[in-house]
mmCIF file of C-alpha atoms in Angstrom:
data_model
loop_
_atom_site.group_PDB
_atom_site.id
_atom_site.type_symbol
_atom_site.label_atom_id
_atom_site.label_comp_id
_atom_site.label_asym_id
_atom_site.label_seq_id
_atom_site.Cartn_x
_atom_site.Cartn_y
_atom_site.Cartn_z
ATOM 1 C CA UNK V 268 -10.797 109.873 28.906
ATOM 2 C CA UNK V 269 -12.724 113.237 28.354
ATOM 3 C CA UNK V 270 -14.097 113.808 24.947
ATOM 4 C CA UNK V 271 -12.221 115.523 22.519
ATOM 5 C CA UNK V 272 -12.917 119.455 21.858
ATOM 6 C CA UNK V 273 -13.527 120.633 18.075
ATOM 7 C CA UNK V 274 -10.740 123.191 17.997
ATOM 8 C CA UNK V 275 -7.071 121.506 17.298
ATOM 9 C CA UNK V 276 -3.506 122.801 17.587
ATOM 10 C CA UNK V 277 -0.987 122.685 15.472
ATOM 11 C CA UNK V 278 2.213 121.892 17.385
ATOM 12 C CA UNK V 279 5.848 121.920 15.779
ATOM 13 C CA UNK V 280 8.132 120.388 17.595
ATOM 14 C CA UNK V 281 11.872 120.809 17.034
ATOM 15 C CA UNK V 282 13.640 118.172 18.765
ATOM 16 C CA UNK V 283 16.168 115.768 18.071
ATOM 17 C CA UNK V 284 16.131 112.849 20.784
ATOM 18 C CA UNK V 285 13.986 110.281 19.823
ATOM 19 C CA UNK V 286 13.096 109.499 23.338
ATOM 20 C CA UNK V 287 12.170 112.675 24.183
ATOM 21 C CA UNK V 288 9.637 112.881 20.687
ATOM 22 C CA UNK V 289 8.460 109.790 21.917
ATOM 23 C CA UNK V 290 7.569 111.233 25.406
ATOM 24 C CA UNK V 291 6.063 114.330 24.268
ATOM 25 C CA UNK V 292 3.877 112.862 22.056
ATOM 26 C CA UNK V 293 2.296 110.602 24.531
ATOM 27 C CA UNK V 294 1.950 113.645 26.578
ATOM 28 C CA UNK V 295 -0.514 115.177 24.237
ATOM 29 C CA UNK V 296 -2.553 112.290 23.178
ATOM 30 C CA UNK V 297 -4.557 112.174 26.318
ATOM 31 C CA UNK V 298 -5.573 116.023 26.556
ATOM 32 C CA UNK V 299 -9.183 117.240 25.688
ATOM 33 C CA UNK V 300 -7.836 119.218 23.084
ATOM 34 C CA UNK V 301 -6.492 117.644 19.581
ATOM 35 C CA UNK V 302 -3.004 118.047 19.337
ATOM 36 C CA UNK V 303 -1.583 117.861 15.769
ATOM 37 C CA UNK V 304 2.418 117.412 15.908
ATOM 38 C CA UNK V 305 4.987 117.790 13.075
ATOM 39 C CA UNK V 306 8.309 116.867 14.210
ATOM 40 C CA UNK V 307 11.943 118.724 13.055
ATOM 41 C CA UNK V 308 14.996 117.324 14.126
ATOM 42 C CA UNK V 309 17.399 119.854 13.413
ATOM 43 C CA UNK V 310 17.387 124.004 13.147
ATOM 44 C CA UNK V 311 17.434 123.969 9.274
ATOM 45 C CA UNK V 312 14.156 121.772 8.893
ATOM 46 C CA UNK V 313 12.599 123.869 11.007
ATOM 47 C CA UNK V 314 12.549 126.805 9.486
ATOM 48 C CA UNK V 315 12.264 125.629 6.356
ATOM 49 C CA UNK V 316 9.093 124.004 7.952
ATOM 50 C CA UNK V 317 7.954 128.001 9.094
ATOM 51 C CA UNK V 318 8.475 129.330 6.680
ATOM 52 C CA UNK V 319 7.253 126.934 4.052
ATOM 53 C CA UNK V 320 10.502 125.864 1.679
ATOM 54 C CA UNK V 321 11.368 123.640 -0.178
ATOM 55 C CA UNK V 322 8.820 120.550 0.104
ATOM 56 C CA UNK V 323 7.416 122.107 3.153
ATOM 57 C CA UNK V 324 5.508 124.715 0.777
ATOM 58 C CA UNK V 325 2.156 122.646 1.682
ATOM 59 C CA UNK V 326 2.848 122.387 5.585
ATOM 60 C CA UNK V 327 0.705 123.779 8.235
ATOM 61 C CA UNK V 328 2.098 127.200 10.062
ATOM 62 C CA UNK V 329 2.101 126.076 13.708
ATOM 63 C CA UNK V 330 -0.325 127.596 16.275
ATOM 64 C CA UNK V 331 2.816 127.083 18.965
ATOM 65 C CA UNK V 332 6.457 126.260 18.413
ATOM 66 C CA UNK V 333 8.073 123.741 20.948
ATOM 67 C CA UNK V 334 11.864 124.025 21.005
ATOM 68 C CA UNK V 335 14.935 122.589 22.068
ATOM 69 C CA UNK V 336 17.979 124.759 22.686
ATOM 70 C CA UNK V 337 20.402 122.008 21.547
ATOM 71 C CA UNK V 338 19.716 120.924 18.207
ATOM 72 C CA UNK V 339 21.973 120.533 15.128
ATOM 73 C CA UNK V 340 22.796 122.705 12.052
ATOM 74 C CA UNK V 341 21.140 126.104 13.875
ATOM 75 C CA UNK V 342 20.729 125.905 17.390
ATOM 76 C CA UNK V 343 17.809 126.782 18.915
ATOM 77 C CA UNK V 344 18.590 130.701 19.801
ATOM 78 C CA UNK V 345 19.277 131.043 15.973
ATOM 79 C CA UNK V 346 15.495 129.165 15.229
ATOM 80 C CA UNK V 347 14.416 131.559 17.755
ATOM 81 C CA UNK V 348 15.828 134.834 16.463
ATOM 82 C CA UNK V 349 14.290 133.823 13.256
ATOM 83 C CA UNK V 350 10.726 133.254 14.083
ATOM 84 C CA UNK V 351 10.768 136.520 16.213
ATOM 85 C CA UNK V 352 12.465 138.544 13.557
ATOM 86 C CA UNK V 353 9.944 137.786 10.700
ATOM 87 C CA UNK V 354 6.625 139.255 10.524
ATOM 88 C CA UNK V 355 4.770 136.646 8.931
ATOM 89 C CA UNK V 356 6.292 134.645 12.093
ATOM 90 C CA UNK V 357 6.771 136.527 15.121
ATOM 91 C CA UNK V 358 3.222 135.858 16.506
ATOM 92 C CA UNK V 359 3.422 131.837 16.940
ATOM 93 C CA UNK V 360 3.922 131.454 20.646
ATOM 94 C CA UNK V 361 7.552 129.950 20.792
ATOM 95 C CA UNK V 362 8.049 127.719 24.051
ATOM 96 C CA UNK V 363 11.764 126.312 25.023
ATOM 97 C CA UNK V 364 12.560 123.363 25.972
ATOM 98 C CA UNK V 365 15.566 122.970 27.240
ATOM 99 C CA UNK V 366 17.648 120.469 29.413
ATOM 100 C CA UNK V 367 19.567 123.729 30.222
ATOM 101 C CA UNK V 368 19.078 125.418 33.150
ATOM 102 C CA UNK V 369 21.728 128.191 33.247
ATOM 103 C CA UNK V 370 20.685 131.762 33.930
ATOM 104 C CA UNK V 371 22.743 132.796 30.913
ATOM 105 C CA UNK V 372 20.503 130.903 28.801
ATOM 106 C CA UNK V 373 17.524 131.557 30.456
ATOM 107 C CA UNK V 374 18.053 135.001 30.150
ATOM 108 C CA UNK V 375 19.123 135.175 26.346
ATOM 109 C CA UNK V 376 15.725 132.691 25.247
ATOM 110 C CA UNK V 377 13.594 135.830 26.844
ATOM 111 C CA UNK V 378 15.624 138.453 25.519
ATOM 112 C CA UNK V 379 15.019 136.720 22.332
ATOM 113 C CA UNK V 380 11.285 137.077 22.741
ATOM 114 C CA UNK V 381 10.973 133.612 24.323
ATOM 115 C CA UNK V 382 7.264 132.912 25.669
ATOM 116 C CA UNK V 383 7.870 130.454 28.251
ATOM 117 C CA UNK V 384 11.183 128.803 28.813
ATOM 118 C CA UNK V 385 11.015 125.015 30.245
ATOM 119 C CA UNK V 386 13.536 123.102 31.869
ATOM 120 C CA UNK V 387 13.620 119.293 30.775
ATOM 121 C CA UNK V 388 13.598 116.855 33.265
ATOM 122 C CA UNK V 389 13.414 113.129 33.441
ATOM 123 C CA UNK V 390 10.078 112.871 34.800
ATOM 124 C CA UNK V 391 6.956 112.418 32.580
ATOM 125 C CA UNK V 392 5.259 114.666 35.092
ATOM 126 C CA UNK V 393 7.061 117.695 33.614
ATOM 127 C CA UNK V 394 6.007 117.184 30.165
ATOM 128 C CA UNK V 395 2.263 116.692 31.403
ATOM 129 C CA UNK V 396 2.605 119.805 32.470
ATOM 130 C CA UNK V 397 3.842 121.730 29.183
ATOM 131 C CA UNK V 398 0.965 119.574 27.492
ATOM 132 C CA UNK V 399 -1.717 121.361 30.249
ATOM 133 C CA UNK V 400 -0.532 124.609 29.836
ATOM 134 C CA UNK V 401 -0.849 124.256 25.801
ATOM 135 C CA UNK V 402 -3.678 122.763 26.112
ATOM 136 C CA UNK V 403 -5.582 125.399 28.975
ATOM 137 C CA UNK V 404 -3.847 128.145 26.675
ATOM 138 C CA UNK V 405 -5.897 127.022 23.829
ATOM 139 C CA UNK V 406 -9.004 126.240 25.512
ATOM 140 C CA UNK V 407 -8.945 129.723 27.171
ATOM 141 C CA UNK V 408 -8.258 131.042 23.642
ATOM 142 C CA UNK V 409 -10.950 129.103 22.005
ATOM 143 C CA UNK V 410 -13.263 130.177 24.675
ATOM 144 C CA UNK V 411 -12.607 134.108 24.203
ATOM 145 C CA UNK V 412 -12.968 133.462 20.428
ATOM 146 C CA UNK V 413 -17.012 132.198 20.827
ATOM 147 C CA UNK V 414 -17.577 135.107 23.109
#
């Protein structure tokens, strides 16, 4: 396994299948790049999460948002439209995740200011992948930053 680099992400993910937490997660523990992950399982937590309510006054703002379309009490459009509509927010890189492949939704995720919209799939491969392109985002960004 390669060594680990210095810098670290802060990952929220809002997702709420256990099995697919539990696949994610694995994902990111093998990168060269730490990976910290805070987990919401519904709309509401995770903006509360963003925006630091409640007992989430202490939490760490995310470096990039990982979300699933389908998720109780706000969906993940309405998570969406908040992040992008709020100042203090609308800079965290917001990634979808989304067993959905419909143009329709595809479509309204970008219109929403989406950065990257992923289709889930069964196979681990595809969430290696979203856990190389954080990571090679974040190295390339770390790398730019020492220049």
């Amino acid at each position: 396994m390669p060594a680990k680099v210095s810098r670290s992400v802060d990952i929220l993910l809002v997702e709420d299948n256990s099995a697919d937490i539990k696949l994610i997660e694995e994902c990111f523990k093998d990168l060269t790049i730490k990976c910290n992950i805070n987990v919401a399982t519904d709309g509401e937590q995770a903006v509360d999460i963003l925006k630091r309510n409640g007992t989430h006054l202490n939490d760490v703002r995310p470096d990039v948002v990982l979300l699933d379309l389908k998720i109780p009490k706000k969906d993940g459009f309405e998570v969406l439209s908040e992040i992008k509509s709020d100042t203090s927010l609308s800079g965290i890189p917001v990634i979808i995740l989304s067993s959905s492949s419909l143009k329709n939704d595809v479509d309204k995720a970008y219109a929403l200011k989406a950065n990257f919209y992923i289709t889930k799939e069964m196979d681990i491969e595809n969430y290696v992948q979203i856990a190389k392109y954080i990571e090679d985002y974040w190295l390339s960004k770390s790398d730019k930053r020492a220049v």
